[in-house]
């Protein structure tokens, strides 16, 4: 249940809508269904494009500044605005603000225009004050994230913090404007404007490479203020452009932002009551994230893979999960919510079982691919310019460890969707406490037991174990709420899919080893090994799954064909 900030376009936790928020909504019609289909297609394409440009952005930054101390300092500093944003607004926005905007739009005579203007006015003032306060606290944030680092590292992180923490304001504005657009049926701009952000940062990395073409794997002591300014200002400019890109869409839907300071109609008590549990969830997640980043930073100080490598591996982890998020989970959520609203709890359990089995069809072979071909993935995707071969190999091993968490993470996310469909934000928040505590204990223990070079991979193992614990506890709690969850069917499907993946992993590994013997370990060789061995893995997996009579494989194939046909 890890959250890494608003620029992470992985699956976000979709919140509960208060029970009375939907009462005045119109019944679903054929036209509405058609619009949902069109909007889903727009969001799917936008999400894919955002993920692809986000990956290019990550590679570009890695090529510019490498994967060592300087890049670790940049990564930590860029985490600061994400964390503060999540604490201030991220979870509360999703769980409370959107439902209130929907309610105002369906209830008020002006279709929620005045309410949205009041909300934006209040949030703008709040975000501006919070951002100024956060910028002033940059040295304190640095001490929190990198208390054991050298003075040079701390100074660099603090300077980056001054440049990057203003992102908080623009993250908040972009999220609020996107919420206003979504409640007015406009989904394209919020999905596509993050691409503008990625393009700006890619251009920033390109400018850095052009200006300082001879700078490779810079240490904090060698970094100039000009280099820090280019990276810091360029990164912040990306989110500024993302927020600004939403204003034309607002005009298109007829919304005009006017300052309104009469905030009594905002129903702030309800905001606090409903959003409190979500805020608690976010706080616990951020505490766990602080520990993870601190341990990764400490490992980086001892020449092990640091925060940059960890984040890059996590990006690849979330790309695999994102395939499921856009297709399977998104398709099941409305059915789950509708069943819960009508107290058809057996149907909620059925949808949860179905979502688990369908997700596993994709994510179990993805796990095998990551574990068997993780090194090739790291080298093929990341080795470029300042991001050297050794760092790319290290990233690959962290990707391999991250793959172990794919299935339990997806299941835990589905369970959260089930709780939120039941309009329950309290249980996920409370569940997150022991899960985060377990992750911290495991991570600290692994940090103490492993060499610096293995710590980042160990942190991914800690993630996987905590996700697995979340699944076990979540199933127990949902069993008490929903009744039988079809665990026999789920377990049987997972075992057969696991067997198919294991059968496929053996020839894929042999092919990779044979190719490695003849063509080596370089970038081009890794691309060839990844392509050939990956095709072998997928082909054998599908054949084995069909032979083991896993009917969910056909179901997923049908979903893919229907989506392509649209």
Coordinates of C-alpha atoms in Angstrom, one line a residue:
X1 CA 0.0 0.0 0.0
X2 CA 2.8 2.4 -0.9
X3 CA 2.2 5.8 -2.3
X4 CA 5.0 7.6 -4.0
X5 CA 3.4 10.9 -4.9
X6 CA 1.1 12.5 -7.5
X7 CA 3.4 12.1 -10.4
X8 CA 3.3 8.4 -10.0
X9 CA 0.6 7.4 -12.4
X10 CA 0.2 4.0 -11.0
X11 CA -3.2 2.8 -9.8
X12 CA -4.5 5.3 -7.3
X13 CA -6.8 4.2 -4.5
X14 CA -10.3 5.1 -5.7
X15 CA -12.2 6.3 -2.7
X16 CA -15.6 5.8 -1.2
X17 CA -18.3 8.2 -2.2
X18 CA -20.5 9.1 0.8
X19 CA -23.8 7.2 0.7
X20 CA -26.0 10.1 -0.1
X21 CA -23.7 11.6 -2.7
X22 CA -25.2 9.4 -5.4
X23 CA -28.9 9.6 -4.6
X24 CA -29.6 12.4 -6.9
X25 CA -27.6 11.1 -9.8
X26 CA -29.6 10.1 -12.9
X27 CA -30.1 6.4 -13.8
X28 CA -27.5 5.0 -16.2
X29 CA -28.8 5.1 -19.8
X30 CA -27.5 3.7 -23.0
X31 CA -26.0 7.2 -23.8
X32 CA -24.3 7.3 -20.4
X33 CA -22.9 3.9 -20.9
X34 CA -21.6 4.9 -24.3
X35 CA -19.9 8.0 -22.9
X36 CA -18.3 5.9 -20.2
X37 CA -16.9 3.6 -22.8
X38 CA -15.5 6.6 -24.8
X39 CA -14.1 8.2 -21.6
X40 CA -12.5 4.9 -20.6
X41 CA -10.8 4.7 -24.0
X42 CA -9.6 8.3 -23.7
X43 CA -8.2 7.6 -20.3
X44 CA -6.6 4.4 -21.3
X45 CA -4.8 5.9 -24.2
X46 CA -3.8 9.0 -22.1
X47 CA -2.6 6.8 -19.3
X48 CA -0.5 4.7 -21.7
X49 CA 1.0 7.8 -23.3
X50 CA 1.7 9.3 -19.8
X51 CA 3.5 6.1 -18.7
X52 CA 5.6 6.0 -21.8
X53 CA 6.7 9.6 -21.6
X54 CA 7.2 9.2 -17.9
X55 CA 9.5 6.3 -18.6
X56 CA 11.4 8.4 -21.2
X57 CA 11.6 11.2 -18.6
X58 CA 13.2 8.8 -16.1
X59 CA 15.7 7.5 -18.6
X60 CA 16.5 11.1 -19.7
X61 CA 17.2 12.2 -16.1
X62 CA 19.3 9.1 -15.5
X63 CA 21.3 9.8 -18.7
X64 CA 21.9 13.4 -17.5
X65 CA 22.9 12.8 -13.9
X66 CA 23.6 9.0 -13.5
X67 CA 22.5 6.9 -10.6
X68 CA 25.0 7.9 -7.9
X69 CA 25.1 10.5 -5.1
X70 CA 24.1 13.5 -7.1
X71 CA 21.0 11.7 -8.6
X72 CA 20.2 10.3 -5.2
X73 CA 20.1 13.8 -3.7
X74 CA 17.9 15.0 -6.6
X75 CA 15.6 12.1 -6.1
X76 CA 15.2 12.7 -2.4
X77 CA 14.6 16.4 -2.9
X78 CA 12.0 15.7 -5.5
X79 CA 10.3 13.4 -3.1
X80 CA 9.7 16.3 -0.7
X81 CA 6.9 18.1 -2.6
X82 CA 5.2 14.8 -3.4
X83 CA 5.1 13.8 0.2
X84 CA 3.9 17.1 1.5
X85 CA 1.3 17.3 -1.2
X86 CA 0.0 13.8 -0.3
X87 CA -0.2 14.8 3.4
X88 CA -2.0 18.1 2.6
X89 CA -4.4 17.2 -0.2
X90 CA -3.7 14.0 -2.1
X91 CA -5.9 11.5 -0.3
X92 CA -8.5 14.0 0.9
X93 CA -9.0 15.3 -2.6
X94 CA -9.8 11.9 -4.0
X95 CA -11.9 10.7 -1.1
X96 CA -13.9 13.8 -0.3
X97 CA -13.6 16.7 -2.7
X98 CA -14.7 14.9 -5.8
X99 CA -17.9 13.5 -4.2
X100 CA -18.7 16.9 -2.9
X101 CA -18.3 18.5 -6.3
X102 CA -20.5 15.8 -7.8
X103 CA -23.1 16.5 -5.1
X104 CA -23.1 20.3 -5.6
X105 CA -23.4 19.8 -9.4
X106 CA -26.4 17.6 -9.1
X107 CA -28.1 19.6 -6.3
X108 CA -27.3 23.4 -6.8
X109 CA -29.3 25.5 -9.2
X110 CA -26.1 26.7 -10.8
X111 CA -24.8 23.2 -11.3
X112 CA -22.1 23.6 -8.7
X113 CA -20.4 26.6 -10.3
X114 CA -20.3 28.7 -7.1
X115 CA -19.4 25.8 -4.9
X116 CA -16.4 24.9 -7.2
X117 CA -15.3 28.6 -7.2
X118 CA -15.4 28.7 -3.4
X119 CA -13.5 25.5 -3.1
X120 CA -10.8 26.6 -5.6
X121 CA -10.5 30.0 -3.8
X122 CA -10.1 28.4 -0.4
X123 CA -7.7 25.7 -1.7
X124 CA -5.5 28.2 -3.6
X125 CA -5.0 30.3 -0.4
X126 CA -4.4 27.2 1.7
X127 CA -1.9 25.7 -0.8
X128 CA -0.1 29.0 -1.2
X129 CA 0.4 29.3 2.6
X130 CA 1.4 25.7 3.0
X131 CA 3.8 25.9 0.1
X132 CA 5.6 29.0 1.6
X133 CA 5.7 27.3 4.9
X134 CA 7.1 24.1 3.3
X135 CA 9.8 26.0 1.5
X136 CA 10.9 27.7 4.7
X137 CA 11.1 24.2 6.3
X138 CA 13.4 22.8 3.5
X139 CA 16.4 22.3 5.9
X140 CA 14.2 20.5 8.4
X141 CA 12.8 18.2 5.6
X142 CA 16.4 17.5 4.5
X143 CA 17.4 16.5 8.1
X144 CA 14.4 14.2 8.2
X145 CA 15.2 12.5 4.9
X146 CA 19.0 12.5 5.0
X147 CA 20.0 13.0 8.6
X148 CA 23.1 10.7 8.3
X149 CA 24.3 12.3 5.1
X150 CA 27.4 14.5 4.8
X151 CA 27.2 18.2 4.9
X152 CA 27.7 18.5 1.2
X153 CA 24.8 16.2 0.5
X154 CA 22.5 17.9 2.9
X155 CA 23.3 21.3 1.4
X156 CA 22.6 20.0 -2.1
X157 CA 19.3 18.4 -1.0
X158 CA 18.2 21.6 0.7
X159 CA 19.0 23.8 -2.3
X160 CA 17.0 21.4 -4.5
X161 CA 14.3 21.6 -1.9
X162 CA 14.0 25.3 -2.2
X163 CA 13.6 24.9 -6.0
X164 CA 11.3 21.9 -6.0
X165 CA 9.0 22.4 -3.0
X166 CA 7.0 25.1 -4.9
X167 CA 5.6 22.1 -6.9
X168 CA 3.2 21.6 -4.0
X169 CA 1.1 24.5 -5.0
X170 CA 0.9 23.5 -8.7
X171 CA 0.3 19.8 -7.9
X172 CA -2.7 20.9 -5.8
X173 CA -4.1 23.3 -8.4
X174 CA -3.7 20.7 -11.1
X175 CA -5.5 18.1 -9.1
X176 CA -8.4 20.5 -8.2
X177 CA -8.8 21.6 -11.7
X178 CA -8.8 18.0 -12.9
X179 CA -11.5 17.2 -10.4
X180 CA -13.6 20.1 -11.6
X181 CA -13.2 18.9 -15.2
X182 CA -14.0 15.3 -14.3
X183 CA -17.2 16.2 -12.6
X184 CA -18.2 18.0 -15.8
X185 CA -17.6 15.0 -18.0
X186 CA -14.3 16.2 -19.4
X187 CA -11.6 13.5 -18.9
X188 CA -9.1 14.1 -21.7
X189 CA -7.1 17.1 -20.5
X190 CA -6.4 15.7 -17.0
X191 CA -5.1 12.5 -18.6
X192 CA -3.0 14.2 -21.2
X193 CA -1.5 17.3 -19.4
X194 CA 0.9 15.1 -17.4
X195 CA 2.5 14.4 -20.7
X196 CA 3.4 18.1 -21.0
X197 CA 5.1 17.8 -17.6
X198 CA 7.1 14.9 -18.8
X199 CA 8.1 16.7 -22.0
X200 CA 9.3 19.7 -20.1
X201 CA 11.5 17.5 -17.8
X202 CA 12.8 15.5 -20.8
X203 CA 13.8 18.8 -22.4
X204 CA 15.4 19.9 -19.2
X205 CA 17.5 16.7 -19.1
X206 CA 18.4 17.3 -22.8
X207 CA 19.5 20.8 -22.1
X208 CA 21.6 19.6 -19.2
X209 CA 23.3 17.0 -21.4
X210 CA 23.9 19.6 -24.2
X211 CA 25.3 22.3 -21.8
X212 CA 27.4 19.9 -19.7
X213 CA 28.2 17.2 -22.3
X214 CA 31.4 16.2 -20.4
X215 CA 29.7 15.8 -17.0
X216 CA 29.4 12.1 -16.1
X217 CA 28.4 10.7 -12.7
X218 CA 28.9 13.9 -10.9
X219 CA 29.5 13.9 -7.1
X220 CA 27.8 16.4 -4.9
X221 CA 31.1 18.3 -4.4
X222 CA 31.5 18.8 -8.2
X223 CA 28.0 20.0 -8.9
X224 CA 27.7 23.7 -9.9
X225 CA 24.9 26.0 -9.0
X226 CA 24.0 26.3 -12.7
X227 CA 23.5 22.6 -12.9
X228 CA 21.3 22.6 -9.8
X229 CA 19.2 25.5 -11.2
X230 CA 18.6 23.9 -14.5
X231 CA 17.4 20.7 -13.0
X232 CA 15.4 22.3 -10.2
X233 CA 13.7 25.0 -12.2
X234 CA 13.1 22.7 -15.1
X235 CA 11.5 20.0 -13.0
X236 CA 9.2 22.6 -11.2
X237 CA 8.4 24.2 -14.6
X238 CA 7.0 20.8 -15.7
X239 CA 4.2 20.8 -13.1
X240 CA 3.6 24.5 -13.8
X241 CA 2.9 23.7 -17.4
X242 CA 0.8 20.7 -16.4
X243 CA -1.5 22.9 -14.3
X244 CA -1.6 25.7 -16.9
X245 CA -2.6 23.2 -19.5
X246 CA -5.9 22.6 -17.8
X247 CA -7.2 26.2 -18.1
X248 CA -8.2 25.9 -21.8
X249 CA -10.2 22.8 -21.0
X250 CA -12.0 24.7 -18.2
X251 CA -13.0 27.4 -20.6
X252 CA -14.2 24.7 -23.0
X253 CA -16.6 23.3 -20.5
X254 CA -17.9 26.7 -19.6
X255 CA -16.4 27.0 -16.1
X256 CA -15.1 30.4 -15.0
X257 CA -12.9 30.8 -12.0
X258 CA -14.0 33.7 -9.8
X259 CA -12.7 34.5 -6.4
X260 CA -15.3 33.7 -3.7
X261 CA -14.4 34.1 0.0
X262 CA -17.7 33.1 1.5
X263 CA -16.6 29.7 2.6
X264 CA -19.5 28.7 4.9
X265 CA -21.1 26.8 2.1
X266 CA -18.1 24.5 1.7
X267 CA -19.3 22.2 4.5
X268 CA -15.7 21.9 5.8
X269 CA -16.8 19.8 8.8
X270 CA -17.8 17.1 6.3
X271 CA -14.5 17.4 4.6
X272 CA -12.8 16.7 7.9
X273 CA -15.1 13.9 9.0
X274 CA -14.9 11.9 5.8
X275 CA -11.3 12.7 4.9
X276 CA -9.8 12.1 8.3
X277 CA -9.4 8.3 7.8
X278 CA -7.9 8.9 4.3
X279 CA -5.5 11.4 5.8
X280 CA -4.5 8.8 8.4
X281 CA -3.9 6.2 5.7
X282 CA -1.6 8.7 3.9
X283 CA 0.3 9.7 7.0
X284 CA 1.1 6.0 7.8
X285 CA 2.2 5.4 4.2
X286 CA 4.5 8.4 4.2
X287 CA 6.1 7.4 7.4
X288 CA 6.9 4.0 5.8
X289 CA 8.2 5.8 2.7
X290 CA 10.5 8.0 4.8
X291 CA 12.1 4.9 6.3
X292 CA 12.5 3.2 2.9
X293 CA 14.1 6.3 1.4
X294 CA 16.4 6.8 4.4
X295 CA 17.6 3.2 4.2
X296 CA 18.1 3.5 0.4
X297 CA 20.1 6.8 1.0
X298 CA 22.2 5.1 3.6
X299 CA 23.0 2.2 1.3
X300 CA 23.9 4.7 -1.5
X301 CA 26.4 6.4 0.8
X302 CA 28.2 3.0 1.0
X303 CA 28.4 2.6 -2.8
X304 CA 25.2 0.5 -3.0
X305 CA 22.2 1.3 -5.2
X306 CA 20.4 4.3 -3.7
X307 CA 17.1 6.1 -4.0
X308 CA 17.5 6.7 -7.8
X309 CA 17.9 3.0 -8.6
X310 CA 15.1 2.1 -6.2
X311 CA 12.7 4.6 -7.8
X312 CA 13.6 3.5 -11.3
X313 CA 12.9 -0.2 -10.4
X314 CA 9.7 0.9 -8.7
X315 CA 8.7 2.7 -11.9
X316 CA 9.0 -0.6 -13.9
X317 CA 7.1 -2.4 -11.2
X318 CA 4.2 0.1 -11.5
X319 CA 4.2 -0.1 -15.3
X320 CA 3.3 -3.8 -15.1
X321 CA 0.6 -3.0 -12.5
X322 CA -0.7 -0.2 -14.6
X323 CA -1.7 -2.6 -17.4
X324 CA -4.1 -4.2 -14.9
X325 CA -5.2 -0.9 -13.5
X326 CA -6.3 0.5 -16.8
X327 CA -8.1 -2.7 -17.9
X328 CA -9.2 -5.2 -15.3
X329 CA -9.5 -3.2 -12.1
X330 CA -11.1 -0.1 -13.7
X331 CA -13.7 -2.4 -15.4
X332 CA -14.7 -4.1 -12.2
X333 CA -14.9 -1.2 -9.9
X334 CA -18.3 0.2 -11.1
X335 CA -19.8 -3.3 -10.8
X336 CA -18.4 -3.7 -7.3
X337 CA -19.7 -0.3 -6.2
X338 CA -23.1 -0.9 -7.7
X339 CA -23.4 -4.3 -5.9
X340 CA -22.4 -2.8 -2.6
X341 CA -24.9 0.0 -2.9
X342 CA -27.6 -2.5 -3.4
X343 CA -26.4 -4.7 -0.5
X344 CA -25.5 -7.6 -2.9
X345 CA -22.5 -8.5 -0.9
X346 CA -22.2 -11.9 -2.5
X347 CA -21.7 -10.1 -5.9
X348 CA -19.0 -7.9 -4.4
X349 CA -17.2 -11.0 -3.3
X350 CA -17.7 -12.5 -6.8
X351 CA -16.2 -9.4 -8.4
X352 CA -13.3 -9.4 -6.0
X353 CA -12.6 -13.1 -6.8
X354 CA -12.9 -12.4 -10.5
X355 CA -10.6 -9.4 -10.4
X356 CA -8.0 -11.4 -8.5
X357 CA -8.0 -14.2 -11.0
X358 CA -7.9 -12.0 -14.0
X359 CA -5.1 -9.8 -12.6
X360 CA -3.1 -12.9 -11.9
X361 CA -3.3 -14.0 -15.5
X362 CA -1.1 -11.0 -16.4
X363 CA 0.9 -10.4 -13.3
X364 CA 2.1 -13.9 -12.6
X365 CA 4.0 -14.2 -15.9
X366 CA 5.1 -10.6 -15.4
X367 CA 6.6 -11.8 -12.1
X368 CA 8.4 -14.6 -13.9
X369 CA 9.7 -12.2 -16.6
X370 CA 11.0 -9.7 -14.0
X371 CA 12.7 -12.4 -11.9
X372 CA 14.3 -14.3 -14.8
X373 CA 15.1 -11.3 -17.1
X374 CA 15.5 -8.5 -14.5
X375 CA 19.1 -7.9 -15.4
X376 CA 18.4 -7.7 -19.1
X377 CA 15.5 -5.3 -18.4
X378 CA 17.6 -3.0 -16.3
X379 CA 20.4 -2.8 -18.9
X380 CA 18.1 -2.6 -21.9
X381 CA 16.0 0.2 -20.4
X382 CA 18.4 2.3 -18.4
X383 CA 22.0 2.0 -19.6
X384 CA 22.7 5.3 -21.3
X385 CA 25.3 7.9 -21.0
X386 CA 25.8 8.8 -17.2
X387 CA 23.7 5.8 -16.2
X388 CA 26.5 3.3 -16.5
X389 CA 26.4 -0.5 -17.0
X390 CA 27.0 -1.4 -13.4
X391 CA 24.1 0.9 -12.3
X392 CA 21.8 -0.6 -14.9
X393 CA 22.6 -4.1 -13.8
X394 CA 22.0 -3.1 -10.2
X395 CA 18.6 -1.7 -11.3
X396 CA 17.8 -4.9 -13.0
X397 CA 18.4 -6.9 -9.8
X398 CA 16.1 -4.6 -7.9
X399 CA 13.5 -5.0 -10.7
X400 CA 13.8 -8.8 -10.2
X401 CA 13.1 -8.4 -6.5
X402 CA 10.3 -6.0 -7.1
X403 CA 8.5 -8.5 -9.3
X404 CA 7.8 -10.7 -6.3
X405 CA 5.4 -8.1 -5.1
X406 CA 3.3 -7.7 -8.2
X407 CA 0.5 -10.2 -7.4
X408 CA 0.1 -9.4 -3.7
X409 CA 0.1 -5.7 -4.5
X410 CA -2.7 -6.0 -7.1
X411 CA -4.7 -8.2 -4.7
X412 CA -4.3 -5.7 -1.8
X413 CA -5.4 -2.9 -4.2
X414 CA -8.5 -4.8 -5.2
X415 CA -9.3 -5.3 -1.5
X416 CA -9.1 -1.6 -0.9
X417 CA -11.5 -1.1 -3.8
X418 CA -13.9 -3.5 -2.1
X419 CA -13.7 -1.6 1.2
X420 CA -14.3 1.7 -0.6
X421 CA -17.2 0.2 -2.5
X422 CA -18.7 -0.5 0.9
X423 CA -18.1 3.2 1.8
X424 CA -15.5 2.2 4.4
X425 CA -12.4 4.4 4.6
X426 CA -11.8 3.4 8.2
X427 CA -10.7 -0.2 7.7
X428 CA -8.1 0.4 5.0
X429 CA -6.6 3.2 7.2
X430 CA -6.4 0.9 10.3
X431 CA -5.2 -2.0 8.2
X432 CA -2.3 0.1 6.8
X433 CA -0.9 0.5 10.3
X434 CA 0.3 -3.1 10.9
X435 CA 1.2 -3.5 7.3
X436 CA 3.4 -0.4 7.3
X437 CA 4.9 -1.4 10.7
X438 CA 5.8 -4.8 9.3
X439 CA 7.4 -3.3 6.2
X440 CA 9.5 -1.0 8.4
X441 CA 10.6 -3.9 10.6
X442 CA 11.6 -6.1 7.7
X443 CA 13.4 -3.3 5.9
X444 CA 15.4 -2.3 8.9
X445 CA 16.3 -6.0 9.5
X446 CA 17.3 -6.5 5.9
X447 CA 19.4 -3.3 5.9
X448 CA 21.3 -4.7 8.9
X449 CA 21.7 -8.1 7.4
X450 CA 22.6 -7.3 3.8
X451 CA 25.5 -5.7 2.1
X452 CA 25.0 -2.2 0.7
X453 CA 24.8 -3.6 -2.8
X454 CA 21.7 -5.7 -1.9
X455 CA 19.8 -3.3 0.3
X456 CA 17.6 -1.8 -2.5
X457 CA 16.6 -5.2 -3.6
X458 CA 15.9 -6.1 0.0
X459 CA 13.6 -3.1 0.3
X460 CA 11.6 -4.4 -2.6
X461 CA 11.3 -7.8 -0.8
X462 CA 10.1 -5.9 2.3
X463 CA 7.4 -4.3 0.1
X464 CA 6.4 -7.8 -1.2
X465 CA 6.1 -9.3 2.2
X466 CA 4.0 -6.4 3.5
X467 CA 1.7 -6.6 0.5
X468 CA 1.3 -10.3 1.2
X469 CA 0.4 -9.6 4.8
X470 CA -2.1 -6.9 3.7
X471 CA -3.7 -9.6 1.4
X472 CA -4.1 -12.1 4.3
X473 CA -5.5 -9.5 6.8
X474 CA -7.7 -8.0 4.1
X475 CA -9.2 -11.3 3.1
X476 CA -9.9 -12.1 6.8
X477 CA -11.6 -8.7 7.3
X478 CA -13.6 -8.9 4.0
X479 CA -14.7 -12.5 4.8
X480 CA -16.4 -11.1 7.9
X481 CA -18.1 -8.4 5.9
X482 CA -19.0 -10.2 2.7
X483 CA -19.2 -13.9 3.5
X484 CA -17.4 -16.6 1.4
X485 CA -14.9 -15.0 -1.0
X486 CA -14.3 -18.0 -3.3
X487 CA -10.8 -18.6 -2.0
X488 CA -10.8 -22.2 -3.2
X489 CA -11.4 -21.1 -6.8
X490 CA -8.9 -18.2 -6.4
X491 CA -6.2 -20.5 -4.9
X492 CA -6.7 -23.1 -7.7
X493 CA -6.3 -20.5 -10.4
X494 CA -3.2 -19.0 -8.8
X495 CA -1.6 -22.4 -8.4
X496 CA -2.2 -23.4 -12.0
X497 CA -1.0 -20.0 -13.3
X498 CA 2.1 -20.2 -11.0
X499 CA 2.8 -23.7 -12.4
X500 CA 2.5 -22.4 -16.0
X501 CA 4.8 -19.5 -15.2
X502 CA 7.4 -21.8 -13.6
X503 CA 7.3 -24.1 -16.6
X504 CA 7.8 -21.1 -18.9
X505 CA 10.6 -19.6 -16.8
X506 CA 12.9 -22.6 -17.2
X507 CA 13.3 -22.5 -21.0
X508 CA 13.3 -18.7 -20.9
X509 CA 16.2 -18.7 -18.5
X510 CA 18.1 -21.3 -20.5
X511 CA 17.7 -19.2 -23.7
X512 CA 18.9 -16.1 -21.9
X513 CA 22.0 -17.9 -20.6
X514 CA 22.8 -19.4 -23.9
X515 CA 22.5 -16.0 -25.7
X516 CA 24.5 -14.3 -22.9
X517 CA 27.3 -16.8 -23.5
X518 CA 27.5 -16.0 -27.2
X519 CA 26.7 -12.3 -27.4
X520 CA 27.7 -10.9 -24.0
X521 CA 26.1 -8.5 -21.4
X522 CA 26.0 -5.2 -23.2
X523 CA 23.0 -3.1 -24.0
X524 CA 22.3 -4.4 -27.4
X525 CA 22.9 -8.0 -26.2
X526 CA 20.5 -7.4 -23.4
X527 CA 17.8 -6.1 -25.8
X528 CA 18.2 -9.3 -27.9
X529 CA 18.1 -11.6 -24.9
X530 CA 15.1 -9.8 -23.5
X531 CA 13.2 -10.0 -26.8
X532 CA 14.0 -13.7 -27.6
X533 CA 13.8 -15.1 -24.0
X534 CA 10.7 -13.0 -23.3
X535 CA 8.9 -14.4 -26.3
X536 CA 9.8 -17.9 -25.2
X537 CA 8.4 -17.2 -21.8
X538 CA 5.2 -15.8 -23.0
X539 CA 4.6 -18.5 -25.6
X540 CA 5.3 -21.4 -23.2
X541 CA 3.3 -19.7 -20.4
X542 CA 0.2 -19.4 -22.6
X543 CA 0.6 -23.0 -23.9
X544 CA 1.0 -24.3 -20.4
X545 CA -1.9 -22.2 -19.0
X546 CA -4.2 -23.5 -21.8
X547 CA -3.0 -27.0 -21.1
X548 CA -3.8 -26.6 -17.4
X549 CA -7.2 -25.4 -18.4
X550 CA -7.0 -21.9 -16.9
X551 CA -10.1 -20.4 -18.4
X552 CA -9.3 -16.9 -17.1
X553 CA -6.7 -16.7 -19.9
X554 CA -9.5 -16.8 -22.5
X555 CA -11.4 -14.2 -20.4
X556 CA -8.5 -11.8 -20.4
X557 CA -7.9 -12.3 -24.1
X558 CA -11.6 -11.5 -24.7
X559 CA -11.3 -8.2 -22.7
X560 CA -8.2 -7.2 -24.7
X561 CA -9.9 -7.9 -28.0
X562 CA -13.0 -6.0 -27.0
X563 CA -10.9 -3.0 -25.9
X564 CA -8.9 -3.0 -29.1
X565 CA -12.2 -3.3 -31.1
X566 CA -13.4 -0.1 -29.6

